[in-house]
Amino acid sequence: MSTPKTLFGFHAVGVRLKTAPQSMLEIFVDPSRRDARMRQFVERVAEVGVRLQEADGVRLARLCGSHGHQGVVARVNAIAQVHSLDELLEQLEAANQDLPVAERVQPLILVLDGVTDPHNLGACLRVADGAGAHAVIAPKDHAAGINATVAKVASGAAETVPYFMVTNLARTLNELKERNIWVIGTSDQATQTLYQADLKGPVALVLGAEGDGMRALTAKTCDQLVSIPMRGAVESLNVSVASGVCLYEALRQRLAVPPTVA
């Protein structure tokens, strides 16, 4: 039996309440908050039948380690997910095997190199979920892990998007390439822009942390480097914003693909 984890905030707790109510052990709410949003939330909890307890703001902050709980904290059991990137990709390959070419799902993966801020990671997971990415990958060293803050910022996406922390990022990128997944990194020095890249096939998009960007070995391992056009005074975007730009360009291209005959 895994150790229960903590979620907090309306979005993170609400998504779990909607998608996996059986995994919820108990929910704590601040009784001093009596606005419409809280009333509606409490009604949903009552409908589902999850145990509800009252707790003041001080106790809620102590439970989740943050004052950004919005008056809502939950103790939940972990949801079973795929255990490895290989397992995920094999499931995708198996699902595609008997489908016509036009209906096959092309892998879309976000790779984060050196993103240590939990708020940035949470925002990246949220945009990855929105764009339909199949997974987010990061190195075990010099990267943020999933915690309550990440789950809060991700607004439920930490529960829906597999997040794999790997020992050797360059080796993992080479393994993706062996599976015919094109590895595209972002770099200010790239001669091609994101909008000149073909993102319709199996793609892993690699983004580095703000400031330092990708490590040299990571950039060298990529099949292709592209830049995000910048027309203003600032030189770069926040990594979560850049992730959104890249992932949604991939989604735009995929939605624009005309049907093909198998």
PDB file of C-alpha atoms in Angstrom:
ATOM      1  CA  MET A   1       0.000   0.000   0.000  1.00  0.00           C
ATOM      2  CA  SER A   2       1.498   3.343  -1.052  1.00  0.00           C
ATOM      3  CA  THR A   3       1.694   6.286   1.331  1.00  0.00           C
ATOM      4  CA  PRO A   4      -1.235   8.730   0.952  1.00  0.00           C
ATOM      5  CA  LYS A   5      -0.380  12.028  -0.716  1.00  0.00           C
ATOM      6  CA  THR A   6      -1.743  15.531  -0.309  1.00  0.00           C
ATOM      7  CA  LEU A   7      -3.493  17.668  -2.910  1.00  0.00           C
ATOM      8  CA  PHE A   8      -4.662  21.225  -2.355  1.00  0.00           C
ATOM      9  CA  GLY A   9      -6.541  23.952  -4.182  1.00  0.00           C
ATOM     10  CA  PHE A  10      -9.904  23.781  -5.949  1.00  0.00           C
ATOM     11  CA  HIS A  11      -8.538  22.669  -9.334  1.00  0.00           C
ATOM     12  CA  ALA A  12      -6.226  19.889  -8.169  1.00  0.00           C
ATOM     13  CA  VAL A  13      -8.710  18.453  -5.678  1.00  0.00           C
ATOM     14  CA  GLY A  14     -11.655  18.976  -8.019  1.00  0.00           C
ATOM     15  CA  VAL A  15     -10.032  17.069 -10.886  1.00  0.00           C
ATOM     16  CA  ARG A  16      -9.264  14.119  -8.610  1.00  0.00           C
ATOM     17  CA  LEU A  17     -12.817  14.244  -7.253  1.00  0.00           C
ATOM     18  CA  LYS A  18     -14.115  14.033 -10.821  1.00  0.00           C
ATOM     19  CA  THR A  19     -11.718  11.447 -12.265  1.00  0.00           C
ATOM     20  CA  ALA A  20     -10.951   9.114  -9.340  1.00  0.00           C
ATOM     21  CA  PRO A  21     -13.226   9.743  -6.328  1.00  0.00           C
ATOM     22  CA  GLN A  22     -12.567   6.221  -5.036  1.00  0.00           C
ATOM     23  CA  SER A  23      -8.947   7.215  -4.399  1.00  0.00           C
ATOM     24  CA  MET A  24      -9.865  10.059  -2.031  1.00  0.00           C
ATOM     25  CA  LEU A  25      -9.509   9.374   1.698  1.00  0.00           C
ATOM     26  CA  GLU A  26     -10.748  12.660   3.140  1.00  0.00           C
ATOM     27  CA  ILE A  27     -11.153  16.306   2.261  1.00  0.00           C
ATOM     28  CA  PHE A  28     -10.569  19.227   4.612  1.00  0.00           C
ATOM     29  CA  VAL A  29     -12.255  22.597   4.048  1.00  0.00           C
ATOM     30  CA  ASP A  30     -12.061  25.949   5.802  1.00  0.00           C
ATOM     31  CA  PRO A  31     -15.485  26.597   7.422  1.00  0.00           C
ATOM     32  CA  SER A  32     -14.871  30.367   7.403  1.00  0.00           C
ATOM     33  CA  ARG A  33     -15.045  30.380   3.627  1.00  0.00           C
ATOM     34  CA  ARG A  34     -18.741  30.534   2.692  1.00  0.00           C
ATOM     35  CA  ASP A  35     -18.662  31.851  -0.883  1.00  0.00           C
ATOM     36  CA  ALA A  36     -20.477  30.260  -3.823  1.00  0.00           C
ATOM     37  CA  ARG A  37     -17.423  28.410  -5.050  1.00  0.00           C
ATOM     38  CA  MET A  38     -16.933  26.692  -1.709  1.00  0.00           C
ATOM     39  CA  ARG A  39     -20.637  25.882  -1.379  1.00  0.00           C
ATOM     40  CA  GLN A  40     -20.661  24.251  -4.820  1.00  0.00           C
ATOM     41  CA  PHE A  41     -17.518  22.315  -3.999  1.00  0.00           C
ATOM     42  CA  VAL A  42     -18.945  21.009  -0.718  1.00  0.00           C
ATOM     43  CA  GLU A  43     -22.106  19.928  -2.550  1.00  0.00           C
ATOM     44  CA  ARG A  44     -20.016  17.935  -5.038  1.00  0.00           C
ATOM     45  CA  VAL A  45     -18.128  16.251  -2.200  1.00  0.00           C
ATOM     46  CA  ALA A  46     -21.415  15.313  -0.537  1.00  0.00           C
ATOM     47  CA  GLU A  47     -22.769  13.864  -3.802  1.00  0.00           C
ATOM     48  CA  VAL A  48     -19.702  11.675  -4.241  1.00  0.00           C
ATOM     49  CA  GLY A  49     -19.679  10.639  -0.603  1.00  0.00           C
ATOM     50  CA  VAL A  50     -16.078  11.444   0.307  1.00  0.00           C
ATOM     51  CA  ARG A  51     -15.443  12.093   4.006  1.00  0.00           C
ATOM     52  CA  LEU A  52     -15.439  15.851   4.668  1.00  0.00           C
ATOM     53  CA  GLN A  53     -13.830  17.583   7.656  1.00  0.00           C
ATOM     54  CA  GLU A  54     -13.523  21.200   8.712  1.00  0.00           C
ATOM     55  CA  ALA A  55     -10.146  22.725   9.477  1.00  0.00           C
ATOM     56  CA  ASP A  56      -8.982  26.306   9.920  1.00  0.00           C
ATOM     57  CA  GLY A  57      -6.432  27.966   7.658  1.00  0.00           C
ATOM     58  CA  VAL A  58      -3.516  27.276   9.987  1.00  0.00           C
ATOM     59  CA  ARG A  59      -4.186  23.539  10.035  1.00  0.00           C
ATOM     60  CA  LEU A  60      -4.752  23.438   6.274  1.00  0.00           C
ATOM     61  CA  ALA A  61      -1.402  25.158   5.691  1.00  0.00           C
ATOM     62  CA  ARG A  62       0.254  22.662   8.003  1.00  0.00           C
ATOM     63  CA  LEU A  63      -1.352  19.739   6.162  1.00  0.00           C
ATOM     64  CA  CYS A  64      -0.204  20.790   2.703  1.00  0.00           C
ATOM     65  CA  GLY A  65       2.861  22.909   3.479  1.00  0.00           C
ATOM     66  CA  SER A  66       1.494  25.956   1.704  1.00  0.00           C
ATOM     67  CA  HIS A  67      -0.744  28.962   2.337  1.00  0.00           C
ATOM     68  CA  GLY A  68      -2.084  28.759  -1.236  1.00  0.00           C
ATOM     69  CA  HIS A  69      -4.604  26.041  -0.430  1.00  0.00           C
ATOM     70  CA  GLN A  70      -7.710  28.194  -1.129  1.00  0.00           C
ATOM     71  CA  GLY A  71      -9.402  26.539   1.847  1.00  0.00           C
ATOM     72  CA  VAL A  72      -9.320  23.028   0.327  1.00  0.00           C
ATOM     73  CA  VAL A  73      -6.919  20.158   1.120  1.00  0.00           C
ATOM     74  CA  ALA A  74      -7.330  16.438   0.384  1.00  0.00           C
ATOM     75  CA  ARG A  75      -5.564  13.239   1.419  1.00  0.00           C
ATOM     76  CA  VAL A  76      -5.605  10.754  -1.448  1.00  0.00           C
ATOM     77  CA  ASN A  77      -4.162   7.427  -2.502  1.00  0.00           C
ATOM     78  CA  ALA A  78      -1.858   7.429  -5.509  1.00  0.00           C
ATOM     79  CA  ILE A  79      -3.442   6.447  -8.826  1.00  0.00           C
ATOM     80  CA  ALA A  80      -1.810   3.575 -10.659  1.00  0.00           C
ATOM     81  CA  GLN A  81       0.026   4.842 -13.737  1.00  0.00           C
ATOM     82  CA  VAL A  82       2.397   3.383 -16.290  1.00  0.00           C
ATOM     83  CA  HIS A  83       5.692   2.649 -14.584  1.00  0.00           C
ATOM     84  CA  SER A  84       8.132   3.473 -17.345  1.00  0.00           C
ATOM     85  CA  LEU A  85       8.534   5.354 -20.600  1.00  0.00           C
ATOM     86  CA  ASP A  86       9.065   2.046 -22.408  1.00  0.00           C
ATOM     87  CA  GLU A  87       5.743   0.752 -21.082  1.00  0.00           C
ATOM     88  CA  LEU A  88       3.954   3.900 -22.244  1.00  0.00           C
ATOM     89  CA  LEU A  89       5.440   3.768 -25.745  1.00  0.00           C
ATOM     90  CA  GLU A  90       4.736   0.056 -26.080  1.00  0.00           C
ATOM     91  CA  GLN A  91       1.106   0.689 -25.141  1.00  0.00           C
ATOM     92  CA  LEU A  92       0.877   3.379 -27.841  1.00  0.00           C
ATOM     93  CA  GLU A  93       2.452   1.067 -30.416  1.00  0.00           C
ATOM     94  CA  ALA A  94       0.088  -1.757 -29.491  1.00  0.00           C
ATOM     95  CA  ALA A  95      -2.949   0.550 -29.690  1.00  0.00           C
ATOM     96  CA  ASN A  96      -1.884   1.746 -33.153  1.00  0.00           C
ATOM     97  CA  GLN A  97      -1.164  -1.693 -34.559  1.00  0.00           C
ATOM     98  CA  ASP A  98      -4.626  -2.487 -35.871  1.00  0.00           C
ATOM     99  CA  LEU A  99      -5.682   1.068 -36.731  1.00  0.00           C
ATOM    100  CA  PRO A 100      -5.773   2.625 -40.211  1.00  0.00           C
ATOM    101  CA  VAL A 101      -2.875   5.028 -40.819  1.00  0.00           C
ATOM    102  CA  ALA A 102      -5.140   8.078 -40.594  1.00  0.00           C
ATOM    103  CA  GLU A 103      -6.330   7.095 -37.112  1.00  0.00           C
ATOM    104  CA  ARG A 104      -2.977   6.234 -35.538  1.00  0.00           C
ATOM    105  CA  VAL A 105      -1.850   8.355 -32.601  1.00  0.00           C
ATOM    106  CA  GLN A 106       1.611   9.849 -33.061  1.00  0.00           C
ATOM    107  CA  PRO A 107       3.631  10.172 -29.827  1.00  0.00           C
ATOM    108  CA  LEU A 108       4.019  13.715 -28.530  1.00  0.00           C
ATOM    109  CA  ILE A 109       6.461  14.068 -25.644  1.00  0.00           C
ATOM    110  CA  LEU A 110       7.732  17.100 -23.734  1.00  0.00           C
ATOM    111  CA  VAL A 111      11.300  16.917 -22.402  1.00  0.00           C
ATOM    112  CA  LEU A 112      12.447  19.415 -19.770  1.00  0.00           C
ATOM    113  CA  ASP A 113      16.183  19.829 -19.190  1.00  0.00           C
ATOM    114  CA  GLY A 114      17.059  21.573 -15.938  1.00  0.00           C
ATOM    115  CA  VAL A 115      13.639  22.922 -14.874  1.00  0.00           C
ATOM    116  CA  THR A 116      13.916  23.117 -11.087  1.00  0.00           C
ATOM    117  CA  ASP A 117      11.075  25.504 -10.185  1.00  0.00           C
ATOM    118  CA  PRO A 118       7.985  23.531  -9.061  1.00  0.00           C
ATOM    119  CA  HIS A 119       5.698  26.307 -10.320  1.00  0.00           C
ATOM    120  CA  ASN A 120       7.217  26.042 -13.798  1.00  0.00           C
ATOM    121  CA  LEU A 121       6.943  22.254 -13.743  1.00  0.00           C
ATOM    122  CA  GLY A 122       3.302  22.434 -12.677  1.00  0.00           C
ATOM    123  CA  ALA A 123       2.516  24.879 -15.471  1.00  0.00           C
ATOM    124  CA  CYS A 124       4.345  22.668 -18.006  1.00  0.00           C
ATOM    125  CA  LEU A 125       2.327  19.641 -16.917  1.00  0.00           C
ATOM    126  CA  ARG A 126      -0.875  21.633 -17.251  1.00  0.00           C
ATOM    127  CA  VAL A 127      -0.105  22.737 -20.805  1.00  0.00           C
ATOM    128  CA  ALA A 128       1.099  19.221 -21.687  1.00  0.00           C
ATOM    129  CA  ASP A 129      -2.265  17.844 -20.603  1.00  0.00           C
ATOM    130  CA  GLY A 130      -4.132  20.511 -22.557  1.00  0.00           C
ATOM    131  CA  ALA A 131      -2.208  19.835 -25.770  1.00  0.00           C
ATOM    132  CA  GLY A 132      -2.549  16.070 -25.446  1.00  0.00           C
ATOM    133  CA  ALA A 133       1.113  15.236 -24.791  1.00  0.00           C
ATOM    134  CA  HIS A 134       1.637  11.628 -23.783  1.00  0.00           C
ATOM    135  CA  ALA A 135       4.387  12.226 -21.223  1.00  0.00           C
ATOM    136  CA  VAL A 136       6.849  14.693 -19.732  1.00  0.00           C
ATOM    137  CA  ILE A 137      10.474  13.624 -19.214  1.00  0.00           C
ATOM    138  CA  ALA A 138      13.142  15.222 -17.015  1.00  0.00           C
ATOM    139  CA  PRO A 139      16.532  14.198 -15.621  1.00  0.00           C
ATOM    140  CA  LYS A 140      16.671  12.987 -12.014  1.00  0.00           C
ATOM    141  CA  ASP A 141      19.402  15.514 -11.235  1.00  0.00           C
ATOM    142  CA  HIS A 142      18.757  19.261 -11.392  1.00  0.00           C
ATOM    143  CA  ALA A 143      15.011  18.951 -11.941  1.00  0.00           C
ATOM    144  CA  ALA A 144      11.884  19.434  -9.862  1.00  0.00           C
ATOM    145  CA  GLY A 145       9.931  16.380  -8.723  1.00  0.00           C
ATOM    146  CA  ILE A 146       6.203  16.100  -8.181  1.00  0.00           C
ATOM    147  CA  ASN A 147       5.105  17.629  -4.876  1.00  0.00           C
ATOM    148  CA  ALA A 148       2.017  19.352  -3.527  1.00  0.00           C
ATOM    149  CA  THR A 149       2.988  22.702  -5.071  1.00  0.00           C
ATOM    150  CA  VAL A 150       3.457  21.118  -8.504  1.00  0.00           C
ATOM    151  CA  ALA A 151       0.092  19.368  -8.193  1.00  0.00           C
ATOM    152  CA  LYS A 152      -1.611  22.637  -7.202  1.00  0.00           C
ATOM    153  CA  VAL A 153      -0.171  24.622 -10.130  1.00  0.00           C
ATOM    154  CA  ALA A 154      -0.833  21.752 -12.546  1.00  0.00           C
ATOM    155  CA  SER A 155      -4.550  21.919 -11.694  1.00  0.00           C
ATOM    156  CA  GLY A 156      -4.985  18.158 -11.931  1.00  0.00           C
ATOM    157  CA  ALA A 157      -2.529  17.512 -14.771  1.00  0.00           C
ATOM    158  CA  ALA A 158      -0.006  15.966 -12.368  1.00  0.00           C
ATOM    159  CA  GLU A 159      -2.548  13.135 -12.102  1.00  0.00           C
ATOM    160  CA  THR A 160      -3.137  12.719 -15.832  1.00  0.00           C
ATOM    161  CA  VAL A 161       0.250  13.260 -17.527  1.00  0.00           C
ATOM    162  CA  PRO A 162       2.961  10.647 -16.820  1.00  0.00           C
ATOM    163  CA  TYR A 163       6.136  12.319 -15.522  1.00  0.00           C
ATOM    164  CA  PHE A 164       9.306  10.276 -15.920  1.00  0.00           C
ATOM    165  CA  MET A 165      12.555  11.285 -14.247  1.00  0.00           C
ATOM    166  CA  VAL A 166      15.429   9.500 -15.963  1.00  0.00           C
ATOM    167  CA  THR A 167      19.011   8.861 -14.891  1.00  0.00           C
ATOM    168  CA  ASN A 168      20.630   9.772 -18.205  1.00  0.00           C
ATOM    169  CA  LEU A 169      18.693  12.210 -20.369  1.00  0.00           C
ATOM    170  CA  ALA A 170      20.934  11.940 -23.431  1.00  0.00           C
ATOM    171  CA  ARG A 171      20.629   8.161 -23.392  1.00  0.00           C
ATOM    172  CA  THR A 172      16.840   8.427 -23.085  1.00  0.00           C
ATOM    173  CA  LEU A 173      16.714  10.785 -26.076  1.00  0.00           C
ATOM    174  CA  ASN A 174      18.756   8.280 -28.096  1.00  0.00           C
ATOM    175  CA  GLU A 175      16.299   5.539 -27.082  1.00  0.00           C
ATOM    176  CA  LEU A 176      13.437   7.711 -28.336  1.00  0.00           C
ATOM    177  CA  LYS A 177      15.273   8.116 -31.637  1.00  0.00           C
ATOM    178  CA  GLU A 178      15.628   4.331 -31.890  1.00  0.00           C
ATOM    179  CA  ARG A 179      11.819   4.218 -31.735  1.00  0.00           C
ATOM    180  CA  ASN A 180      11.675   6.647 -34.694  1.00  0.00           C
ATOM    181  CA  ILE A 181      10.656   9.596 -32.518  1.00  0.00           C
ATOM    182  CA  TRP A 182      12.160  12.813 -33.917  1.00  0.00           C
ATOM    183  CA  VAL A 183      13.872  14.819 -31.154  1.00  0.00           C
ATOM    184  CA  ILE A 184      13.548  18.584 -31.611  1.00  0.00           C
ATOM    185  CA  GLY A 185      15.224  21.024 -29.213  1.00  0.00           C
ATOM    186  CA  THR A 186      14.668  24.751 -28.820  1.00  0.00           C
ATOM    187  CA  SER A 187      17.623  27.120 -29.059  1.00  0.00           C
ATOM    188  CA  ASP A 188      18.050  30.836 -29.589  1.00  0.00           C
ATOM    189  CA  GLN A 189      20.923  29.997 -31.954  1.00  0.00           C
ATOM    190  CA  ALA A 190      18.873  27.778 -34.277  1.00  0.00           C
ATOM    191  CA  THR A 191      18.613  28.865 -37.910  1.00  0.00           C
ATOM    192  CA  GLN A 192      15.138  27.363 -38.360  1.00  0.00           C
ATOM    193  CA  THR A 193      12.064  28.470 -36.457  1.00  0.00           C
ATOM    194  CA  LEU A 194       9.510  26.249 -34.746  1.00  0.00           C
ATOM    195  CA  TYR A 195       7.043  27.058 -37.524  1.00  0.00           C
ATOM    196  CA  GLN A 196       9.350  25.586 -40.174  1.00  0.00           C
ATOM    197  CA  ALA A 197       9.568  22.233 -38.386  1.00  0.00           C
ATOM    198  CA  ASP A 198       7.388  19.230 -39.211  1.00  0.00           C
ATOM    199  CA  LEU A 199       5.699  18.231 -35.951  1.00  0.00           C
ATOM    200  CA  LYS A 200       3.036  15.946 -37.385  1.00  0.00           C
ATOM    201  CA  GLY A 201       4.886  12.684 -36.805  1.00  0.00           C
ATOM    202  CA  PRO A 202       6.282  11.139 -33.591  1.00  0.00           C
ATOM    203  CA  VAL A 203       8.018  14.029 -31.828  1.00  0.00           C
ATOM    204  CA  ALA A 204       9.808  14.793 -28.566  1.00  0.00           C
ATOM    205  CA  LEU A 205      10.116  18.531 -27.915  1.00  0.00           C
ATOM    206  CA  VAL A 206      13.086  19.450 -25.714  1.00  0.00           C
ATOM    207  CA  LEU A 207      13.177  22.687 -23.728  1.00  0.00           C
ATOM    208  CA  GLY A 208      15.814  23.938 -21.322  1.00  0.00           C
ATOM    209  CA  ALA A 209      15.519  26.050 -18.212  1.00  0.00           C
ATOM    210  CA  GLU A 210      15.315  29.810 -18.496  1.00  0.00           C
ATOM    211  CA  GLY A 211      18.688  31.501 -18.695  1.00  0.00           C
ATOM    212  CA  ASP A 212      20.982  28.507 -19.153  1.00  0.00           C
ATOM    213  CA  GLY A 213      18.808  26.691 -21.669  1.00  0.00           C
ATOM    214  CA  MET A 214      19.577  23.100 -22.599  1.00  0.00           C
ATOM    215  CA  ARG A 215      22.855  21.528 -21.623  1.00  0.00           C
ATOM    216  CA  ALA A 216      25.367  21.141 -24.445  1.00  0.00           C
ATOM    217  CA  LEU A 217      25.098  17.334 -24.525  1.00  0.00           C
ATOM    218  CA  THR A 218      21.297  17.530 -24.669  1.00  0.00           C
ATOM    219  CA  ALA A 219      21.421  19.963 -27.584  1.00  0.00           C
ATOM    220  CA  LYS A 220      23.988  17.796 -29.377  1.00  0.00           C
ATOM    221  CA  THR A 221      21.722  14.746 -29.005  1.00  0.00           C
ATOM    222  CA  CYS A 222      18.734  16.439 -30.665  1.00  0.00           C
ATOM    223  CA  ASP A 223      17.935  15.644 -34.302  1.00  0.00           C
ATOM    224  CA  GLN A 224      17.007  19.248 -34.967  1.00  0.00           C
ATOM    225  CA  LEU A 225      17.153  22.626 -33.227  1.00  0.00           C
ATOM    226  CA  VAL A 226      14.525  25.331 -33.724  1.00  0.00           C
ATOM    227  CA  SER A 227      13.929  28.778 -32.308  1.00  0.00           C
ATOM    228  CA  ILE A 228      10.783  30.536 -31.157  1.00  0.00           C
ATOM    229  CA  PRO A 229      10.627  33.892 -32.985  1.00  0.00           C
ATOM    230  CA  MET A 230      10.965  36.847 -30.601  1.00  0.00           C
ATOM    231  CA  ARG A 231       9.838  40.244 -31.918  1.00  0.00           C
ATOM    232  CA  GLY A 232       9.944  42.347 -28.747  1.00  0.00           C
ATOM    233  CA  ALA A 233      12.590  43.513 -26.286  1.00  0.00           C
ATOM    234  CA  VAL A 234      12.717  40.337 -24.152  1.00  0.00           C
ATOM    235  CA  GLU A 235      15.112  37.616 -25.272  1.00  0.00           C
ATOM    236  CA  SER A 236      13.260  34.505 -24.141  1.00  0.00           C
ATOM    237  CA  LEU A 237       9.987  33.135 -22.793  1.00  0.00           C
ATOM    238  CA  ASN A 238       9.217  31.431 -19.509  1.00  0.00           C
ATOM    239  CA  VAL A 239       9.709  27.684 -20.026  1.00  0.00           C
ATOM    240  CA  SER A 240       6.042  26.911 -19.405  1.00  0.00           C
ATOM    241  CA  VAL A 241       4.984  29.521 -21.971  1.00  0.00           C
ATOM    242  CA  ALA A 242       7.537  28.178 -24.451  1.00  0.00           C
ATOM    243  CA  SER A 243       6.223  24.654 -23.809  1.00  0.00           C
ATOM    244  CA  GLY A 244       2.727  25.864 -24.617  1.00  0.00           C
ATOM    245  CA  VAL A 245       3.867  27.531 -27.844  1.00  0.00           C
ATOM    246  CA  CYS A 246       5.686  24.375 -28.996  1.00  0.00           C
ATOM    247  CA  LEU A 247       3.080  21.806 -27.966  1.00  0.00           C
ATOM    248  CA  TYR A 248       0.174  23.731 -29.430  1.00  0.00           C
ATOM    249  CA  GLU A 249       2.023  24.257 -32.702  1.00  0.00           C
ATOM    250  CA  ALA A 250       2.413  20.460 -32.845  1.00  0.00           C
ATOM    251  CA  LEU A 251      -1.302  20.086 -32.090  1.00  0.00           C
ATOM    252  CA  ARG A 252      -2.209  22.685 -34.742  1.00  0.00           C
ATOM    253  CA  GLN A 253      -0.203  20.838 -37.383  1.00  0.00           C
ATOM    254  CA  ARG A 254      -1.744  17.502 -36.433  1.00  0.00           C
ATOM    255  CA  LEU A 255      -5.276  18.839 -36.555  1.00  0.00           C
ATOM    256  CA  ALA A 256      -4.560  20.310 -40.004  1.00  0.00           C
ATOM    257  CA  VAL A 257      -3.387  16.974 -41.467  1.00  0.00           C
ATOM    258  CA  PRO A 258      -5.844  15.851 -44.195  1.00  0.00           C
ATOM    259  CA  PRO A 259      -7.174  12.301 -43.923  1.00  0.00           C
ATOM    260  CA  THR A 260      -5.100   9.686 -45.747  1.00  0.00           C
ATOM    261  CA  VAL A 261      -6.154   6.348 -47.165  1.00  0.00           C
ATOM    262  CA  ALA A 262      -4.663   3.339 -45.364  1.00  0.00           C
TER     263      ALA A 262
END
